[in-house]
Amino acid sequence: MVMRLLGQLLERSIDRHLAVCILCRSGAEIEYGICAPCRRDLPALGHACASCALPLPNTTDHHCPRCLRKPPPQSSCHTCWYYAYPVAQLIQRFKYQRDLAAGRTLAELAARQLHPGPERPDLLVPVPLHWRKQLSRGYNQAQLIADTLGHSWRIPVDNRALRKITPTGSQQELRRSERLKNLSNSFACDPHVNGLHIGLVDDVITTGATLEVACRALLAAGAIRVSAYALARTP
Ligand SMILES: [Zn+2]
Ligand SMILES: [Zn+2]
């Protein structure tokens, strides 16, 4: 009961917050908490690698050189924006300053932009945080994004299918190969993903190492296919 009241209060305070643009504070043409001019200014990713969402200069290419050389385990990767101003700042606010409204705005816009076609996943699974990190942050940002996508696309979300079993600390300063090594065997996957097409959800794709390791854990547990979804991609 108390939790439900708290949830309603939080919801109402977010809705009030959404009456003005989360970026410029204007109140004009607000949709999902952001005004039309600010929406148009978000750094759209444009043409990108179908497997890892790396932006590609040549529009006739479908894959980046790395994915051509060694195809990643995920069958596709879908991302809305560059991890650049102001999307990067909104994601930082969402992750580290408890600005849930910023996260919800980006996730709602992403739900509309990335809407899956006929090959929709059976189940959405967020990239998990280690329980200790989730406890200190209070929430898992990927889970909140997956909830919004799942609600909009009418696909169930399972935030327990994948678990982070070993903490890996900050990966920010590490190169891709170091990240892969650091992350190996750090995810455990529940066998009920067996036979399913999974939509793996994260906030930002940086080197793709987390995605790759999480995806391998899902496939090893029997998932038949993994499609990745994220808000932003570092160039
Ligand atoms: Zn604005
Ligand atoms: Zn690629």
PDB file of C-alpha atoms and ligand atoms in Angstrom:
ATOM      1  CA  MET A   1       0.000   0.000   0.000  1.00  0.00           C
ATOM      2  CA  VAL A   2       2.717   2.440   1.055  1.00  0.00           C
ATOM      3  CA  MET A   3       4.827   1.401  -1.912  1.00  0.00           C
ATOM      4  CA  ARG A   4       1.887   1.975  -4.262  1.00  0.00           C
ATOM      5  CA  LEU A   5       1.286   5.458  -2.862  1.00  0.00           C
ATOM      6  CA  LEU A   6       4.967   6.286  -3.184  1.00  0.00           C
ATOM      7  CA  GLY A   7       4.872   5.019  -6.780  1.00  0.00           C
ATOM      8  CA  GLN A   8       1.884   7.229  -7.573  1.00  0.00           C
ATOM      9  CA  LEU A   9       3.552  10.263  -6.005  1.00  0.00           C
ATOM     10  CA  LEU A  10       6.718   9.637  -8.026  1.00  0.00           C
ATOM     11  CA  GLU A  11       4.654   9.183 -11.184  1.00  0.00           C
ATOM     12  CA  ARG A  12       2.834  12.468 -10.559  1.00  0.00           C
ATOM     13  CA  SER A  13       6.031  14.381  -9.902  1.00  0.00           C
ATOM     14  CA  ILE A  14       7.473  12.986 -13.154  1.00  0.00           C
ATOM     15  CA  ASP A  15       4.335  14.004 -15.066  1.00  0.00           C
ATOM     16  CA  ARG A  16       4.546  17.519 -13.668  1.00  0.00           C
ATOM     17  CA  HIS A  17       8.156  17.638 -14.676  1.00  0.00           C
ATOM     18  CA  LEU A  18       7.154  16.620 -18.199  1.00  0.00           C
ATOM     19  CA  ALA A  19       4.946  19.697 -18.635  1.00  0.00           C
ATOM     20  CA  VAL A  20       8.083  21.619 -19.668  1.00  0.00           C
ATOM     21  CA  CYS A  21      10.859  20.496 -21.992  1.00  0.00           C
ATOM     22  CA  ILE A  22      13.525  18.541 -20.097  1.00  0.00           C
ATOM     23  CA  LEU A  23      16.211  20.350 -22.108  1.00  0.00           C
ATOM     24  CA  CYS A  24      15.192  23.973 -22.672  1.00  0.00           C
ATOM     25  CA  ARG A  25      12.293  24.322 -20.181  1.00  0.00           C
ATOM     26  CA  SER A  26       9.952  25.747 -22.838  1.00  0.00           C
ATOM     27  CA  GLY A  27       6.368  24.532 -22.785  1.00  0.00           C
ATOM     28  CA  ALA A  28       5.722  24.418 -26.527  1.00  0.00           C
ATOM     29  CA  GLU A  29       4.806  21.286 -28.504  1.00  0.00           C
ATOM     30  CA  ILE A  30       5.897  18.952 -25.738  1.00  0.00           C
ATOM     31  CA  GLU A  31       5.869  15.273 -26.604  1.00  0.00           C
ATOM     32  CA  TYR A  32       7.258  12.695 -24.171  1.00  0.00           C
ATOM     33  CA  GLY A  33       8.662  15.582 -22.123  1.00  0.00           C
ATOM     34  CA  ILE A  34      10.683  17.255 -24.864  1.00  0.00           C
ATOM     35  CA  CYS A  35       9.768  20.159 -27.170  1.00  0.00           C
ATOM     36  CA  ALA A  36       9.709  19.845 -30.969  1.00  0.00           C
ATOM     37  CA  PRO A  37      12.867  21.939 -31.675  1.00  0.00           C
ATOM     38  CA  CYS A  38      14.893  20.009 -29.058  1.00  0.00           C
ATOM     39  CA  ARG A  39      13.556  16.718 -30.468  1.00  0.00           C
ATOM     40  CA  ARG A  40      14.761  17.671 -33.932  1.00  0.00           C
ATOM     41  CA  ASP A  41      18.193  18.597 -32.552  1.00  0.00           C
ATOM     42  CA  LEU A  42      18.881  15.184 -30.983  1.00  0.00           C
ATOM     43  CA  PRO A  43      21.933  13.625 -32.688  1.00  0.00           C
ATOM     44  CA  ALA A  44      20.330  10.944 -34.877  1.00  0.00           C
ATOM     45  CA  LEU A  45      22.629   8.010 -35.530  1.00  0.00           C
ATOM     46  CA  GLY A  46      21.810   7.758 -39.234  1.00  0.00           C
ATOM     47  CA  HIS A  47      23.242   4.925 -41.317  1.00  0.00           C
ATOM     48  CA  ALA A  48      24.974   2.356 -39.118  1.00  0.00           C
ATOM     49  CA  CYS A  49      26.265  -1.218 -39.018  1.00  0.00           C
ATOM     50  CA  ALA A  50      23.327  -3.653 -38.827  1.00  0.00           C
ATOM     51  CA  SER A  51      25.191  -5.850 -36.332  1.00  0.00           C
ATOM     52  CA  CYS A  52      26.778  -3.372 -33.909  1.00  0.00           C
ATOM     53  CA  ALA A  53      25.232   0.054 -34.760  1.00  0.00           C
ATOM     54  CA  LEU A  54      28.610   1.640 -35.469  1.00  0.00           C
ATOM     55  CA  PRO A  55      27.921   4.659 -37.722  1.00  0.00           C
ATOM     56  CA  LEU A  56      29.016   4.002 -41.315  1.00  0.00           C
ATOM     57  CA  PRO A  57      30.043   6.785 -43.712  1.00  0.00           C
ATOM     58  CA  ASN A  58      29.161   4.811 -46.821  1.00  0.00           C
ATOM     59  CA  THR A  59      25.413   4.219 -47.129  1.00  0.00           C
ATOM     60  CA  THR A  60      25.871   1.173 -49.372  1.00  0.00           C
ATOM     61  CA  ASP A  61      27.723  -0.709 -46.595  1.00  0.00           C
ATOM     62  CA  HIS A  62      25.584  -2.806 -44.252  1.00  0.00           C
ATOM     63  CA  HIS A  63      28.309  -3.905 -41.839  1.00  0.00           C
ATOM     64  CA  CYS A  64      31.419  -2.347 -40.337  1.00  0.00           C
ATOM     65  CA  PRO A  65      34.825  -3.931 -41.097  1.00  0.00           C
ATOM     66  CA  ARG A  66      35.024  -5.604 -37.667  1.00  0.00           C
ATOM     67  CA  CYS A  67      31.599  -7.292 -37.986  1.00  0.00           C
ATOM     68  CA  LEU A  68      32.460  -8.399 -41.541  1.00  0.00           C
ATOM     69  CA  ARG A  69      35.678  -9.970 -40.238  1.00  0.00           C
ATOM     70  CA  LYS A  70      34.059 -11.579 -37.215  1.00  0.00           C
ATOM     71  CA  PRO A  71      30.247 -11.435 -37.020  1.00  0.00           C
ATOM     72  CA  PRO A  72      29.115 -10.686 -33.453  1.00  0.00           C
ATOM     73  CA  PRO A  73      26.713 -13.074 -31.659  1.00  0.00           C
ATOM     74  CA  GLN A  74      23.716 -10.717 -31.874  1.00  0.00           C
ATOM     75  CA  SER A  75      21.818 -10.900 -35.147  1.00  0.00           C
ATOM     76  CA  SER A  76      21.009  -7.176 -35.228  1.00  0.00           C
ATOM     77  CA  CYS A  77      21.538  -3.977 -33.289  1.00  0.00           C
ATOM     78  CA  HIS A  78      19.172  -1.001 -33.158  1.00  0.00           C
ATOM     79  CA  THR A  79      20.121   2.381 -31.701  1.00  0.00           C
ATOM     80  CA  CYS A  80      18.623   5.867 -31.957  1.00  0.00           C
ATOM     81  CA  TRP A  81      21.326   8.437 -31.336  1.00  0.00           C
ATOM     82  CA  TYR A  82      25.003   9.227 -31.103  1.00  0.00           C
ATOM     83  CA  TYR A  83      26.247   9.312 -27.541  1.00  0.00           C
ATOM     84  CA  ALA A  84      26.810  13.068 -27.852  1.00  0.00           C
ATOM     85  CA  TYR A  85      25.302  16.308 -26.559  1.00  0.00           C
ATOM     86  CA  PRO A  86      22.535  16.490 -25.374  1.00  0.00           C
ATOM     87  CA  VAL A  87      21.703  12.757 -25.359  1.00  0.00           C
ATOM     88  CA  ALA A  88      24.894  11.952 -23.431  1.00  0.00           C
ATOM     89  CA  GLN A  89      23.995  14.528 -20.747  1.00  0.00           C
ATOM     90  CA  LEU A  90      20.426  13.191 -20.477  1.00  0.00           C
ATOM     91  CA  ILE A  91      21.706   9.626 -20.089  1.00  0.00           C
ATOM     92  CA  GLN A  92      24.182  10.777 -17.418  1.00  0.00           C
ATOM     93  CA  ARG A  93      21.360  12.525 -15.546  1.00  0.00           C
ATOM     94  CA  PHE A  94      19.269   9.364 -15.842  1.00  0.00           C
ATOM     95  CA  LYS A  95      22.020   7.026 -14.659  1.00  0.00           C
ATOM     96  CA  TYR A  96      23.803   8.985 -11.993  1.00  0.00           C
ATOM     97  CA  GLN A  97      21.430  11.715 -10.782  1.00  0.00           C
ATOM     98  CA  ARG A  98      18.178   9.756 -10.533  1.00  0.00           C
ATOM     99  CA  ASP A  99      16.579  11.859 -13.283  1.00  0.00           C
ATOM    100  CA  LEU A 100      13.994   9.253 -14.230  1.00  0.00           C
ATOM    101  CA  ALA A 101      12.116  11.751 -16.404  1.00  0.00           C
ATOM    102  CA  ALA A 102      15.158  12.113 -18.685  1.00  0.00           C
ATOM    103  CA  GLY A 103      15.320   8.324 -19.028  1.00  0.00           C
ATOM    104  CA  ARG A 104      11.644   8.004 -19.683  1.00  0.00           C
ATOM    105  CA  THR A 105      11.715  10.683 -22.403  1.00  0.00           C
ATOM    106  CA  LEU A 106      14.577   8.970 -24.239  1.00  0.00           C
ATOM    107  CA  ALA A 107      13.022   5.516 -23.842  1.00  0.00           C
ATOM    108  CA  GLU A 108       9.611   6.695 -25.146  1.00  0.00           C
ATOM    109  CA  LEU A 109      11.238   8.320 -28.192  1.00  0.00           C
ATOM    110  CA  ALA A 110      13.333   5.174 -28.752  1.00  0.00           C
ATOM    111  CA  ALA A 111      10.221   2.976 -28.502  1.00  0.00           C
ATOM    112  CA  ARG A 112       8.676   4.945 -31.343  1.00  0.00           C
ATOM    113  CA  GLN A 113      11.829   5.064 -33.496  1.00  0.00           C
ATOM    114  CA  LEU A 114      13.032   1.498 -33.054  1.00  0.00           C
ATOM    115  CA  HIS A 115       9.642  -0.192 -33.276  1.00  0.00           C
ATOM    116  CA  PRO A 116      10.402  -3.795 -34.370  1.00  0.00           C
ATOM    117  CA  GLY A 117       8.848  -5.087 -37.565  1.00  0.00           C
ATOM    118  CA  PRO A 118       7.420  -8.563 -38.102  1.00  0.00           C
ATOM    119  CA  GLU A 119      10.582 -10.140 -36.663  1.00  0.00           C
ATOM    120  CA  ARG A 120       9.809  -8.928 -33.157  1.00  0.00           C
ATOM    121  CA  PRO A 121      11.483 -10.496 -30.132  1.00  0.00           C
ATOM    122  CA  ASP A 122       9.447 -12.843 -27.918  1.00  0.00           C
ATOM    123  CA  LEU A 123      10.909 -11.386 -24.741  1.00  0.00           C
ATOM    124  CA  LEU A 124      12.877  -8.272 -23.739  1.00  0.00           C
ATOM    125  CA  VAL A 125      15.772  -8.753 -21.330  1.00  0.00           C
ATOM    126  CA  PRO A 126      17.701  -5.794 -19.874  1.00  0.00           C
ATOM    127  CA  VAL A 127      21.465  -5.971 -19.436  1.00  0.00           C
ATOM    128  CA  PRO A 128      21.699  -6.470 -15.652  1.00  0.00           C
ATOM    129  CA  LEU A 129      23.816  -4.673 -13.081  1.00  0.00           C
ATOM    130  CA  HIS A 130      25.576  -6.601 -10.345  1.00  0.00           C
ATOM    131  CA  TRP A 131      23.237  -6.552  -7.316  1.00  0.00           C
ATOM    132  CA  ARG A 132      25.645  -4.425  -5.297  1.00  0.00           C
ATOM    133  CA  LYS A 133      25.750  -1.731  -7.972  1.00  0.00           C
ATOM    134  CA  GLN A 134      21.984  -1.839  -8.422  1.00  0.00           C
ATOM    135  CA  LEU A 135      21.514  -1.476  -4.675  1.00  0.00           C
ATOM    136  CA  SER A 136      23.706   1.623  -4.528  1.00  0.00           C
ATOM    137  CA  ARG A 137      22.103   3.204  -7.631  1.00  0.00           C
ATOM    138  CA  GLY A 138      18.580   2.235  -6.582  1.00  0.00           C
ATOM    139  CA  TYR A 139      17.567   0.966 -10.016  1.00  0.00           C
ATOM    140  CA  ASN A 140      18.916  -0.526 -13.216  1.00  0.00           C
ATOM    141  CA  GLN A 141      18.614   2.024 -16.020  1.00  0.00           C
ATOM    142  CA  ALA A 142      18.489  -0.721 -18.699  1.00  0.00           C
ATOM    143  CA  GLN A 143      15.537  -2.284 -16.904  1.00  0.00           C
ATOM    144  CA  LEU A 144      13.582   0.995 -16.922  1.00  0.00           C
ATOM    145  CA  ILE A 145      14.270   1.366 -20.661  1.00  0.00           C
ATOM    146  CA  ALA A 146      13.193  -2.248 -21.294  1.00  0.00           C
ATOM    147  CA  ASP A 147       9.972  -1.629 -19.309  1.00  0.00           C
ATOM    148  CA  THR A 148       9.105   1.357 -21.508  1.00  0.00           C
ATOM    149  CA  LEU A 149       9.937  -0.498 -24.749  1.00  0.00           C
ATOM    150  CA  GLY A 150       8.020  -3.578 -23.610  1.00  0.00           C
ATOM    151  CA  HIS A 151       4.976  -1.540 -22.641  1.00  0.00           C
ATOM    152  CA  SER A 152       4.972   0.297 -25.953  1.00  0.00           C
ATOM    153  CA  TRP A 153       5.682  -2.752 -28.128  1.00  0.00           C
ATOM    154  CA  ARG A 154       3.512  -5.131 -26.047  1.00  0.00           C
ATOM    155  CA  ILE A 155       6.395  -7.529 -25.512  1.00  0.00           C
ATOM    156  CA  PRO A 156       6.931  -9.058 -22.049  1.00  0.00           C
ATOM    157  CA  VAL A 157      10.032  -8.006 -20.104  1.00  0.00           C
ATOM    158  CA  ASP A 158      12.005 -10.397 -17.946  1.00  0.00           C
ATOM    159  CA  ASN A 159      14.552  -8.700 -15.728  1.00  0.00           C
ATOM    160  CA  ARG A 160      15.635 -11.945 -14.072  1.00  0.00           C
ATOM    161  CA  ALA A 161      16.549 -13.924 -17.164  1.00  0.00           C
ATOM    162  CA  LEU A 162      20.070 -12.546 -17.122  1.00  0.00           C
ATOM    163  CA  ARG A 163      22.092 -11.908 -13.967  1.00  0.00           C
ATOM    164  CA  LYS A 164      25.438 -10.242 -13.449  1.00  0.00           C
ATOM    165  CA  ILE A 165      27.174 -12.683 -11.160  1.00  0.00           C
ATOM    166  CA  THR A 166      30.551 -11.014 -10.785  1.00  0.00           C
ATOM    167  CA  PRO A 167      31.128  -7.288 -10.327  1.00  0.00           C
ATOM    168  CA  THR A 168      33.439  -5.869 -12.983  1.00  0.00           C
ATOM    169  CA  GLY A 169      33.919  -2.300 -11.746  1.00  0.00           C
ATOM    170  CA  SER A 170      34.202   0.624 -14.113  1.00  0.00           C
ATOM    171  CA  GLN A 171      34.948  -0.316 -17.703  1.00  0.00           C
ATOM    172  CA  GLN A 172      35.241   3.243 -18.915  1.00  0.00           C
ATOM    173  CA  GLU A 173      38.991   3.354 -19.268  1.00  0.00           C
ATOM    174  CA  LEU A 174      39.351  -0.105 -20.788  1.00  0.00           C
ATOM    175  CA  ARG A 175      39.814  -1.033 -24.431  1.00  0.00           C
ATOM    176  CA  ARG A 176      37.445  -3.505 -26.079  1.00  0.00           C
ATOM    177  CA  SER A 177      39.732  -6.530 -25.703  1.00  0.00           C
ATOM    178  CA  GLU A 178      40.316  -5.685 -22.024  1.00  0.00           C
ATOM    179  CA  ARG A 179      36.587  -5.265 -21.476  1.00  0.00           C
ATOM    180  CA  LEU A 180      35.860  -8.646 -23.066  1.00  0.00           C
ATOM    181  CA  LYS A 181      38.414 -10.326 -20.832  1.00  0.00           C
ATOM    182  CA  ASN A 182      37.123  -8.507 -17.771  1.00  0.00           C
ATOM    183  CA  LEU A 183      33.520  -9.492 -18.531  1.00  0.00           C
ATOM    184  CA  SER A 184      33.996 -13.117 -19.531  1.00  0.00           C
ATOM    185  CA  ASN A 185      31.723 -15.449 -17.526  1.00  0.00           C
ATOM    186  CA  SER A 186      30.278 -12.524 -15.586  1.00  0.00           C
ATOM    187  CA  PHE A 187      26.674 -13.212 -16.692  1.00  0.00           C
ATOM    188  CA  ALA A 188      24.414 -16.136 -15.771  1.00  0.00           C
ATOM    189  CA  CYS A 189      21.305 -16.893 -17.759  1.00  0.00           C
ATOM    190  CA  ASP A 190      18.090 -18.656 -16.823  1.00  0.00           C
ATOM    191  CA  PRO A 191      17.252 -21.652 -19.074  1.00  0.00           C
ATOM    192  CA  HIS A 192      13.704 -20.434 -19.733  1.00  0.00           C
ATOM    193  CA  VAL A 193      15.057 -18.270 -22.588  1.00  0.00           C
ATOM    194  CA  ASN A 194      15.440 -21.591 -24.444  1.00  0.00           C
ATOM    195  CA  GLY A 195      13.887 -21.410 -27.912  1.00  0.00           C
ATOM    196  CA  LEU A 196      13.104 -17.672 -27.711  1.00  0.00           C
ATOM    197  CA  HIS A 197      14.090 -14.667 -29.779  1.00  0.00           C
ATOM    198  CA  ILE A 198      15.416 -12.233 -27.162  1.00  0.00           C
ATOM    199  CA  GLY A 199      15.527  -8.439 -27.380  1.00  0.00           C
ATOM    200  CA  LEU A 200      18.532  -7.453 -25.264  1.00  0.00           C
ATOM    201  CA  VAL A 201      18.222  -3.888 -23.945  1.00  0.00           C
ATOM    202  CA  ASP A 202      20.940  -1.511 -22.743  1.00  0.00           C
ATOM    203  CA  ASP A 203      21.335   2.252 -22.378  1.00  0.00           C
ATOM    204  CA  VAL A 204      24.565   2.889 -24.303  1.00  0.00           C
ATOM    205  CA  ILE A 205      26.713   0.754 -26.576  1.00  0.00           C
ATOM    206  CA  THR A 206      30.350   1.760 -26.241  1.00  0.00           C
ATOM    207  CA  THR A 207      32.650  -0.973 -27.529  1.00  0.00           C
ATOM    208  CA  GLY A 208      29.915  -3.608 -27.776  1.00  0.00           C
ATOM    209  CA  ALA A 209      31.825  -5.862 -25.343  1.00  0.00           C
ATOM    210  CA  THR A 210      29.039  -6.005 -22.703  1.00  0.00           C
ATOM    211  CA  LEU A 211      26.492  -6.694 -25.408  1.00  0.00           C
ATOM    212  CA  GLU A 212      28.586  -9.476 -26.848  1.00  0.00           C
ATOM    213  CA  VAL A 213      29.185 -11.254 -23.525  1.00  0.00           C
ATOM    214  CA  ALA A 214      25.536 -10.917 -22.412  1.00  0.00           C
ATOM    215  CA  CYS A 215      24.396 -12.146 -25.806  1.00  0.00           C
ATOM    216  CA  ARG A 216      26.649 -15.201 -25.633  1.00  0.00           C
ATOM    217  CA  ALA A 217      25.188 -16.086 -22.220  1.00  0.00           C
ATOM    218  CA  LEU A 218      21.646 -15.922 -23.675  1.00  0.00           C
ATOM    219  CA  LEU A 219      22.596 -18.073 -26.669  1.00  0.00           C
ATOM    220  CA  ALA A 220      24.394 -20.595 -24.447  1.00  0.00           C
ATOM    221  CA  ALA A 221      21.163 -20.925 -22.424  1.00  0.00           C
ATOM    222  CA  GLY A 222      19.277 -21.799 -25.621  1.00  0.00           C
ATOM    223  CA  ALA A 223      17.972 -18.478 -26.988  1.00  0.00           C
ATOM    224  CA  ILE A 224      17.593 -18.936 -30.741  1.00  0.00           C
ATOM    225  CA  ARG A 225      18.391 -15.360 -31.615  1.00  0.00           C
ATOM    226  CA  VAL A 226      19.275 -12.049 -29.956  1.00  0.00           C
ATOM    227  CA  SER A 227      18.438  -8.574 -31.262  1.00  0.00           C
ATOM    228  CA  ALA A 228      19.992  -5.678 -29.375  1.00  0.00           C
ATOM    229  CA  TYR A 229      18.329  -2.343 -28.551  1.00  0.00           C
ATOM    230  CA  ALA A 230      19.973   0.700 -27.023  1.00  0.00           C
ATOM    231  CA  LEU A 231      19.408   4.428 -26.744  1.00  0.00           C
ATOM    232  CA  ALA A 232      22.818   5.587 -27.927  1.00  0.00           C
ATOM    233  CA  ARG A 233      26.063   4.507 -29.545  1.00  0.00           C
ATOM    234  CA  THR A 234      29.481   6.021 -29.019  1.00  0.00           C
ATOM    235  CA  PRO A 235      30.967   6.905 -32.431  1.00  0.00           C
TER     236      PRO A 235
HETATM  237 ZN    ZN B   1      13.203  22.091 -25.645  1.00  0.00          ZN
HETATM  238 ZN    ZN B   2      29.581  -3.630 -36.796  1.00  0.00          ZN
END
